[in-house]
Coordinates of C-alpha atoms in Angstrom, one line a residue:
M1 CA -76.0 54.9 72.8
I2 CA -75.0 55.7 76.6
E3 CA -78.0 57.9 76.7
R4 CA -80.8 55.8 75.1
F5 CA -79.6 52.9 77.2
Y6 CA -80.1 55.5 80.3
N7 CA -83.2 56.2 79.1
K8 CA -84.8 52.9 79.1
C9 CA -83.7 51.7 82.6
P10 CA -86.0 51.8 85.5
K11 CA -86.6 54.9 87.5
F12 CA -85.0 52.6 90.7
I13 CA -81.7 51.9 87.9
K14 CA -82.3 56.0 86.9
K15 CA -81.9 56.8 90.2
N16 CA -78.0 55.4 90.8
L17 CA -76.8 55.9 87.6
K18 CA -77.3 59.8 86.5
H19 CA -74.5 61.3 89.4
M20 CA -71.8 58.4 87.7
L21 CA -73.7 59.5 83.9
N22 CA -72.8 63.1 84.7
Y23 CA -69.1 62.5 84.2
I24 CA -69.1 61.1 81.2
P25 CA -68.2 63.3 78.6
Y26 CA -71.0 65.1 77.2
E27 CA -70.2 63.7 73.6
L28 CA -70.7 60.4 74.3
R29 CA -73.6 59.9 75.6
L30 CA -74.8 61.6 71.7
G31 CA -74.5 58.6 69.8
K32 CA -74.5 59.0 66.2
T33 CA -76.0 61.9 65.8
F34 CA -74.5 63.6 66.9
K35 CA -71.0 62.0 65.1
E36 CA -72.4 62.4 61.9
A37 CA -73.1 66.9 62.5
Y38 CA -70.2 66.4 64.6
K39 CA -68.6 64.9 61.7
L40 CA -69.6 67.3 57.9
C41 CA -68.3 70.4 60.5
I42 CA -65.3 69.6 61.1
E43 CA -64.7 69.1 57.9
A44 CA -67.0 71.5 55.8
Q45 CA -65.6 74.2 57.7
W46 CA -62.3 73.8 54.9
W47 CA -64.6 73.5 51.9
P48 CA -64.3 75.3 49.1
A49 CA -67.0 77.9 48.7
E50 CA -68.6 76.2 45.3
K51 CA -69.1 73.2 47.9
H52 CA -70.5 74.9 50.0
M53 CA -72.9 76.4 47.2
L54 CA -73.9 73.0 45.8
Y55 CA -74.6 71.4 49.8
Q56 CA -76.7 74.4 50.3
F57 CA -78.3 73.8 47.1
A58 CA -79.3 70.5 47.6
Q59 CA -80.3 71.0 51.4
L60 CA -82.4 73.9 50.4
K61 CA -84.4 71.7 47.4
S62 CA -84.8 68.7 49.5
L63 CA -86.6 71.1 52.3
L64 CA -88.6 72.6 49.9
T65 CA -89.6 69.6 48.1
H66 CA -90.5 68.1 51.2
A67 CA -92.3 71.2 52.6
Y68 CA -94.2 71.4 49.6
N69 CA -95.8 67.6 50.1
N70 CA -95.8 67.4 53.6
V71 CA -96.1 70.3 55.6
P72 CA -99.8 72.2 55.0
Y73 CA -99.0 75.9 55.4
Y74 CA -96.5 75.9 52.7
N75 CA -98.2 73.7 51.0
E76 CA -101.3 76.0 50.7
T77 CA -99.0 79.4 50.8
F78 CA -96.1 78.4 47.4
K79 CA -99.7 77.4 45.7
S80 CA -100.8 80.7 46.1
I81 CA -98.1 82.3 44.6
G82 CA -97.7 79.8 41.7
F83 CA -94.4 78.4 43.8
E84 CA -93.5 74.7 42.6
P85 CA -90.2 72.4 44.5
E86 CA -88.7 72.4 40.4
D87 CA -89.0 76.1 40.2
F88 CA -86.1 75.7 42.2
T89 CA -83.5 76.0 39.7
D90 CA -81.0 79.5 41.2
F91 CA -80.3 80.6 45.2
S92 CA -82.5 84.2 43.9
I93 CA -85.5 81.8 43.5
L94 CA -86.3 82.1 47.7
K95 CA -86.9 85.3 47.0
K96 CA -90.2 84.8 45.8
L97 CA -90.9 82.9 48.9
P98 CA -93.0 85.1 51.4
Y99 CA -91.0 85.5 55.1
L100 CA -91.9 82.6 58.5
T101 CA -92.2 85.4 61.1
R102 CA -93.0 84.6 65.0
D103 CA -97.1 85.7 65.2
I104 CA -97.1 83.5 61.6
I105 CA -96.1 80.3 64.2
I106 CA -97.4 81.7 66.5
Q107 CA -101.0 82.0 64.7
S108 CA -100.8 78.3 62.3
A109 CA -98.4 76.1 64.6
D110 CA -100.6 73.0 63.8
K111 CA -100.5 73.7 59.9
L112 CA -96.6 73.4 60.3
I113 CA -95.6 70.3 61.3
A114 CA -95.7 68.0 58.5
K115 CA -98.1 64.9 58.0
N116 CA -95.0 62.3 57.6
Y117 CA -93.6 63.1 61.0
A118 CA -96.1 61.2 64.1
P119 CA -96.7 62.8 67.6
G120 CA -94.1 60.6 69.4
R121 CA -91.1 61.3 66.7
Y122 CA -91.0 65.1 68.5
V123 CA -91.0 67.6 70.7
K124 CA -92.3 69.9 71.5
V125 CA -89.8 73.5 72.2
T126 CA -90.6 76.8 73.9
T127 CA -89.3 80.4 73.1
G128 CA -89.8 83.5 74.9
G129 CA -85.8 86.0 74.7
T130 CA -87.0 89.6 76.7
T131 CA -89.5 90.3 74.3
G132 CA -93.0 90.1 73.3
L133 CA -95.0 86.4 73.1
P134 CA -92.9 83.2 74.2
M135 CA -93.7 80.9 71.0
Y136 CA -93.4 78.0 71.4
F137 CA -93.1 74.4 68.1
Y138 CA -91.7 71.8 67.6
E139 CA -88.8 69.6 66.5
D140 CA -87.3 65.7 66.6
R141 CA -86.3 64.5 69.1
L142 CA -83.0 63.8 68.2
A143 CA -82.2 67.4 67.1
F144 CA -80.7 68.6 70.2
H145 CA -78.3 66.2 69.4
R146 CA -77.4 67.2 65.8
E147 CA -77.1 71.0 67.3
W148 CA -75.1 69.9 69.5
G149 CA -72.7 68.2 67.2
F150 CA -72.8 71.5 65.2
I151 CA -72.0 73.9 67.7
A152 CA -68.9 71.6 69.3
G153 CA -67.9 71.0 65.6
I154 CA -67.4 75.0 65.7
W155 CA -65.8 75.1 69.3
S156 CA -63.2 73.3 67.8
T157 CA -61.4 75.9 66.8
F158 CA -59.8 76.4 70.6
N159 CA -59.5 73.2 70.1
Y160 CA -62.3 72.2 72.2
E161 CA -61.5 67.8 72.8
I162 CA -65.6 66.4 72.5
Y163 CA -64.0 63.3 73.8
K164 CA -62.4 64.3 77.2
P165 CA -64.3 65.5 80.7
N166 CA -64.5 69.3 80.6
R167 CA -64.8 71.2 83.1
S168 CA -67.0 74.0 82.5
V169 CA -68.1 76.9 85.2
I170 CA -71.7 77.8 83.9
L171 CA -72.8 81.9 84.4
R172 CA -77.2 81.2 81.7
G173 CA -79.5 82.0 83.8
D174 CA -80.0 78.3 85.4
S175 CA -81.8 79.2 88.5
T176 CA -80.0 77.9 91.2
R177 CA -83.0 77.9 93.8
N178 CA -82.0 77.2 97.3
S179 CA -78.7 79.1 97.3
F180 CA -76.2 80.6 93.7
F181 CA -74.4 77.5 93.3
F182 CA -75.5 74.2 92.4
Y183 CA -72.7 71.0 90.8
R184 CA -74.1 69.2 87.7
G185 CA -71.0 65.8 87.1
N186 CA -68.1 68.1 86.3
D187 CA -70.0 71.6 85.6
L188 CA -70.5 73.9 88.0
I189 CA -74.2 76.1 88.0
L190 CA -73.9 79.6 89.2
S191 CA -76.8 81.9 89.2
S192 CA -77.5 84.9 87.2
F193 CA -79.6 86.6 88.9
Q194 CA -77.6 86.3 92.7
L195 CA -74.0 88.9 91.7
L196 CA -74.5 91.0 94.0
E197 CA -71.5 92.9 95.5
K198 CA -71.7 90.6 99.4
N199 CA -71.3 87.4 97.1
M200 CA -69.2 88.5 94.9
K201 CA -66.3 86.6 96.3
E202 CA -67.6 83.9 97.0
Y203 CA -68.5 83.2 93.5
L204 CA -64.5 83.8 92.9
K205 CA -63.8 82.0 95.3
L206 CA -65.5 78.8 93.4
I207 CA -64.2 79.0 90.6
G208 CA -61.1 79.4 91.1
D209 CA -61.3 75.6 93.0
F210 CA -63.5 74.4 90.8
N211 CA -60.0 75.3 88.1
P212 CA -62.6 75.5 85.4
T213 CA -61.1 74.3 81.5
Y214 CA -63.9 76.1 80.3
I215 CA -66.6 79.0 81.6
K216 CA -69.6 79.0 79.7
A217 CA -71.2 83.2 80.5
Y218 CA -73.4 85.3 79.1
P219 CA -71.7 88.9 78.9
S220 CA -74.5 90.2 80.5
S221 CA -73.5 88.0 83.8
I222 CA -69.5 87.2 83.2
S223 CA -69.0 91.6 82.7
I224 CA -70.4 91.8 86.2
L225 CA -68.3 89.7 87.8
S226 CA -65.9 90.8 85.9
E227 CA -65.7 94.5 86.5
Y228 CA -65.5 94.0 90.0
M229 CA -62.3 92.0 89.7
L230 CA -60.7 95.2 88.1
R231 CA -62.1 96.8 90.6
N232 CA -60.6 95.8 93.3
N233 CA -57.1 94.0 91.1
I234 CA -58.2 90.3 91.6
R235 CA -56.5 87.7 90.0
L236 CA -57.9 84.1 89.9
K237 CA -54.7 81.2 89.3
L238 CA -56.8 78.9 86.6
K239 CA -54.6 77.0 85.1
N240 CA -56.4 75.4 83.5
L241 CA -58.7 77.6 81.8
R242 CA -58.5 77.7 77.8
A243 CA -61.4 79.9 76.7
I244 CA -64.4 82.3 77.8
I245 CA -67.5 81.1 75.6
C246 CA -70.4 84.1 75.7
S247 CA -73.7 83.2 73.4
S248 CA -77.0 83.9 73.6
E249 CA -76.8 87.9 73.4
F250 CA -75.1 90.2 71.8
I251 CA -71.4 91.2 72.8
L252 CA -70.1 94.9 73.5
D253 CA -65.8 96.1 72.8
S254 CA -66.2 96.8 76.7
Q255 CA -67.2 93.5 77.9
R256 CA -65.4 92.0 75.6
K257 CA -62.8 93.9 76.4
T258 CA -63.5 94.0 80.8
I259 CA -63.9 89.9 80.8
E260 CA -60.3 89.2 78.6
D261 CA -58.6 91.7 80.9
A262 CA -60.2 90.2 84.0
F263 CA -59.7 86.5 83.3
N264 CA -56.2 87.0 80.8
K265 CA -57.8 85.4 78.5
K266 CA -59.4 85.3 74.2
I267 CA -64.0 85.2 75.4
Y268 CA -65.5 83.4 71.8
S269 CA -68.3 84.1 70.8
H270 CA -70.7 82.4 68.2
Y271 CA -74.7 83.4 67.2
G272 CA -77.2 80.6 67.1
H273 CA -81.5 80.5 68.0
S274 CA -83.9 78.4 70.2
E275 CA -85.1 78.0 66.5
K276 CA -81.8 76.2 65.2
S277 CA -81.3 78.1 61.7
C278 CA -78.6 79.5 61.9
L279 CA -75.7 79.5 63.5
G280 CA -72.4 82.4 63.8
T281 CA -69.2 81.9 65.6
E282 CA -66.0 84.6 65.9
C283 CA -63.2 82.3 64.6
E284 CA -59.2 81.7 66.3
I285 CA -57.9 85.8 64.2
S286 CA -60.8 87.9 64.1
H287 CA -64.1 88.5 65.9
Y288 CA -66.5 88.1 62.2
Y289 CA -68.6 85.5 63.1
H290 CA -68.9 83.0 60.1
L291 CA -71.9 81.4 59.1
I292 CA -72.1 77.9 58.9
S293 CA -73.9 76.9 55.1
E294 CA -74.4 73.0 55.8
Y295 CA -76.3 74.4 59.3
G296 CA -78.5 76.8 57.4
Y297 CA -79.3 79.3 54.6
T298 CA -79.0 83.6 56.0
E299 CA -79.8 86.2 54.2
I300 CA -79.0 89.7 55.9
I301 CA -82.5 91.4 54.8
N302 CA -82.5 95.5 53.9
S303 CA -85.7 97.4 54.1
S304 CA -86.0 97.6 50.5
G305 CA -85.9 93.7 50.9
L306 CA -83.2 93.2 49.3
D307 CA -80.0 91.6 50.3
V308 CA -77.0 93.8 51.6
S309 CA -74.4 94.1 49.9
G310 CA -72.0 97.5 51.2
E311 CA -70.1 97.7 54.3
D312 CA -71.2 97.9 57.1
E313 CA -74.9 98.1 55.5
L314 CA -77.6 97.1 57.9
G315 CA -80.5 94.2 57.3
E316 CA -82.2 91.6 58.9
I317 CA -81.4 88.2 59.8
V318 CA -83.5 86.1 57.7
C319 CA -83.4 81.5 57.6
T320 CA -83.8 79.1 56.2
G321 CA -82.8 76.1 58.5
F322 CA -81.2 73.4 57.5
N323 CA -81.9 71.7 60.6
N324 CA -86.1 70.5 61.2
Y325 CA -88.2 69.3 59.0
V326 CA -90.6 68.2 62.1
M327 CA -91.3 72.5 61.1
P328 CA -89.4 73.7 58.9
F329 CA -88.4 77.2 59.0
I330 CA -88.2 78.1 56.1
R331 CA -87.4 81.9 55.3
Y332 CA -87.9 83.0 59.0
R333 CA -87.2 86.3 60.0
T334 CA -85.4 86.5 63.2
S335 CA -85.7 90.4 63.6
D336 CA -82.3 90.0 64.5
I337 CA -79.8 92.9 62.7
A338 CA -76.4 92.4 61.7
A339 CA -73.8 95.1 60.0
N340 CA -72.4 93.2 56.5
T341 CA -69.6 92.8 56.1
V342 CA -67.2 92.0 52.2
T343 CA -64.3 91.6 53.9
K344 CA -63.2 87.9 53.1
C345 CA -61.3 86.1 56.1
N346 CA -57.5 85.3 56.8
C347 CA -59.0 81.7 58.3
G348 CA -59.3 80.1 55.0
R349 CA -62.8 79.1 55.8
N350 CA -65.4 80.1 52.7
Y351 CA -67.6 81.0 54.8
K352 CA -70.2 83.7 55.0
L353 CA -69.1 86.4 57.1
V354 CA -70.9 88.9 59.8
K355 CA -69.1 92.4 60.8
K356 CA -71.3 92.2 64.2
I357 CA -75.1 90.9 64.8
Q358 CA -76.7 92.9 67.5
G359 CA -80.0 91.5 67.7
R360 CA -81.0 90.3 71.4
I361 CA -79.4 94.2 73.0
Q362 CA -78.5 93.4 76.6
D363 CA -81.3 95.1 79.6
F364 CA -80.7 94.7 83.2
F365 CA -83.2 95.2 85.8
V366 CA -82.0 97.2 88.8
D367 CA -82.3 94.6 92.3
K368 CA -83.2 96.5 96.5
S369 CA -79.2 96.8 96.2
G370 CA -78.7 97.9 93.2
C371 CA -77.0 95.7 91.7
M372 CA -77.6 95.1 87.8
I373 CA -79.3 91.5 86.8
S374 CA -80.1 90.2 84.0
I375 CA -83.2 90.1 82.3
I376 CA -82.7 87.0 79.2
V377 CA -84.2 84.5 81.9
S378 CA -88.0 87.2 82.4
D379 CA -90.2 85.2 79.9
K380 CA -90.3 82.5 81.4
P381 CA -92.9 82.9 83.9
L382 CA -94.3 83.9 81.4
W383 CA -94.9 80.5 79.4
K384 CA -97.7 78.9 81.5
I385 CA -100.0 81.4 80.2
S386 CA -98.0 82.3 76.8
H387 CA -101.6 80.5 75.2
K388 CA -103.5 83.1 76.0
L389 CA -100.9 85.7 76.1
N390 CA -102.2 89.3 73.6
A391 CA -99.1 91.3 74.8
Y392 CA -96.7 91.8 77.6
Q393 CA -93.8 94.2 78.9
Y394 CA -92.1 94.9 82.5
V395 CA -91.8 98.7 83.9
Q396 CA -89.1 99.9 86.3
N397 CA -89.4 102.6 87.6
D398 CA -87.6 102.3 91.6
P399 CA -84.6 99.8 92.3
G400 CA -85.9 96.9 93.3
K401 CA -89.9 96.9 91.9
L402 CA -91.4 96.1 88.8
I403 CA -94.6 95.9 87.4
L404 CA -95.9 93.8 84.7
N405 CA -97.9 94.5 82.5
I406 CA -100.3 91.5 81.0
D407 CA -102.2 91.7 77.8
S408 CA -104.1 88.8 77.9
R409 CA -107.8 87.3 76.2
E410 CA -108.7 86.2 78.6
P411 CA -109.1 87.6 82.2
L412 CA -105.9 85.4 84.6
S413 CA -107.7 83.7 87.3
E414 CA -105.7 84.7 90.9
K415 CA -104.1 81.3 91.2
E416 CA -101.2 82.1 87.8
I417 CA -100.4 85.2 88.8
L418 CA -99.3 84.1 92.4
E419 CA -98.1 81.5 89.4
I420 CA -96.4 84.3 87.8
K421 CA -94.6 85.8 90.4
H422 CA -93.9 82.3 92.4
D423 CA -91.8 81.3 89.6
F424 CA -90.6 85.5 88.5
L425 CA -89.1 85.0 92.1
K426 CA -86.9 81.9 91.7
Y427 CA -84.7 83.9 89.4
Y428 CA -85.4 86.8 90.6
P429 CA -85.5 86.8 94.3
N430 CA -84.1 90.5 94.9
F431 CA -87.6 91.7 93.9
N432 CA -90.8 93.2 94.5
L433 CA -93.1 92.4 91.4
H434 CA -96.8 93.9 90.8
I435 CA -99.1 92.4 87.8
N436 CA -101.7 94.9 86.2
E437 CA -103.9 93.0 83.8
T438 CA -104.3 95.7 81.2
E439 CA -105.2 95.9 76.9
N440 CA -103.2 98.9 76.7
I441 CA -99.9 98.0 76.5
Q442 CA -97.7 101.1 74.5

């Protein structure tokens, strides 16, 4: 409600309200959609297994019916294999449906949009990651509110309080322009790209003076800072710090130990993605990922297309999300690999578990000074030309020097090349970038 009021205000009023708005707990600004998702997540975590199954079946049935009736791509695909929503009488029937892949989304995005949604009701989302082409899709305008309801819900595991103005240090790839930090309301935003030896003491002073309630970070970024702390026997007195929250990257066991030793606080890691179709979280007593069944239906598929069943058996995460009716993701192949477990967690929740998620394994660039810098946002400079791309590839042979090979459908203009370099240097200022247009990326 608060955010809706703010969005309707004239610009001159917005300018004065913006600073004040940042100090109101974020969750209080999101309204009914957020609260409904949050309440569902809080309550459903203690459902019996049978209730989870009934809920998932009903959600799948509803989504398949909607997709058949309103989404051209699914209507054509389902008819081509002789499938109708009435045929869905058991979870095993879902296996008859073909996978949705990034290539299909890139090639058929317009046909994947539901006809019963007017353009003003949805927004465009671009996602890239560290490999492959940038991909865009559409979701309704309240999708993020719903998403944040689930995120805040799983954070209740470590007593995250949505109605208090939590102070957070954010170390998650934000561009900080001319400095390596800035303040946004109750948050201290730190650059992931200036974690150089010469800056470490100032990073730590900023964190110590800020005294956060939470640190939200990429594992690759916070581990660099943690290694410096342990190497130099530095301890921060953060009396308000409750937890360190990591996501967006696979966290190594060695990194977990380093970070927890440095800050003397437990890490809570969760798995999710921009497509908002699968969400998994650690609980208070184990590092297993609990896959949230009211968020989506998740399959872990081996190379034969069958569900994994053995302990530590690896499979690809294939998910069907319940939160996007604008552009449904049905049996979406994520390319992320998970290790199965047949163990039941002692926390008492009846969610499907995976032992580890090994997707999005971290890589680094090495800058001019020899420091490792996360490549997590290296796709962003290419978003503006995503419609022209066949493929791209970063190559590094020397510290601080990068080659960006681009295979495009048509030659890039000088302006486009300059814009790519300009945007790249916003995130990675301590590098020289050479762009090479090629038709042969290996």
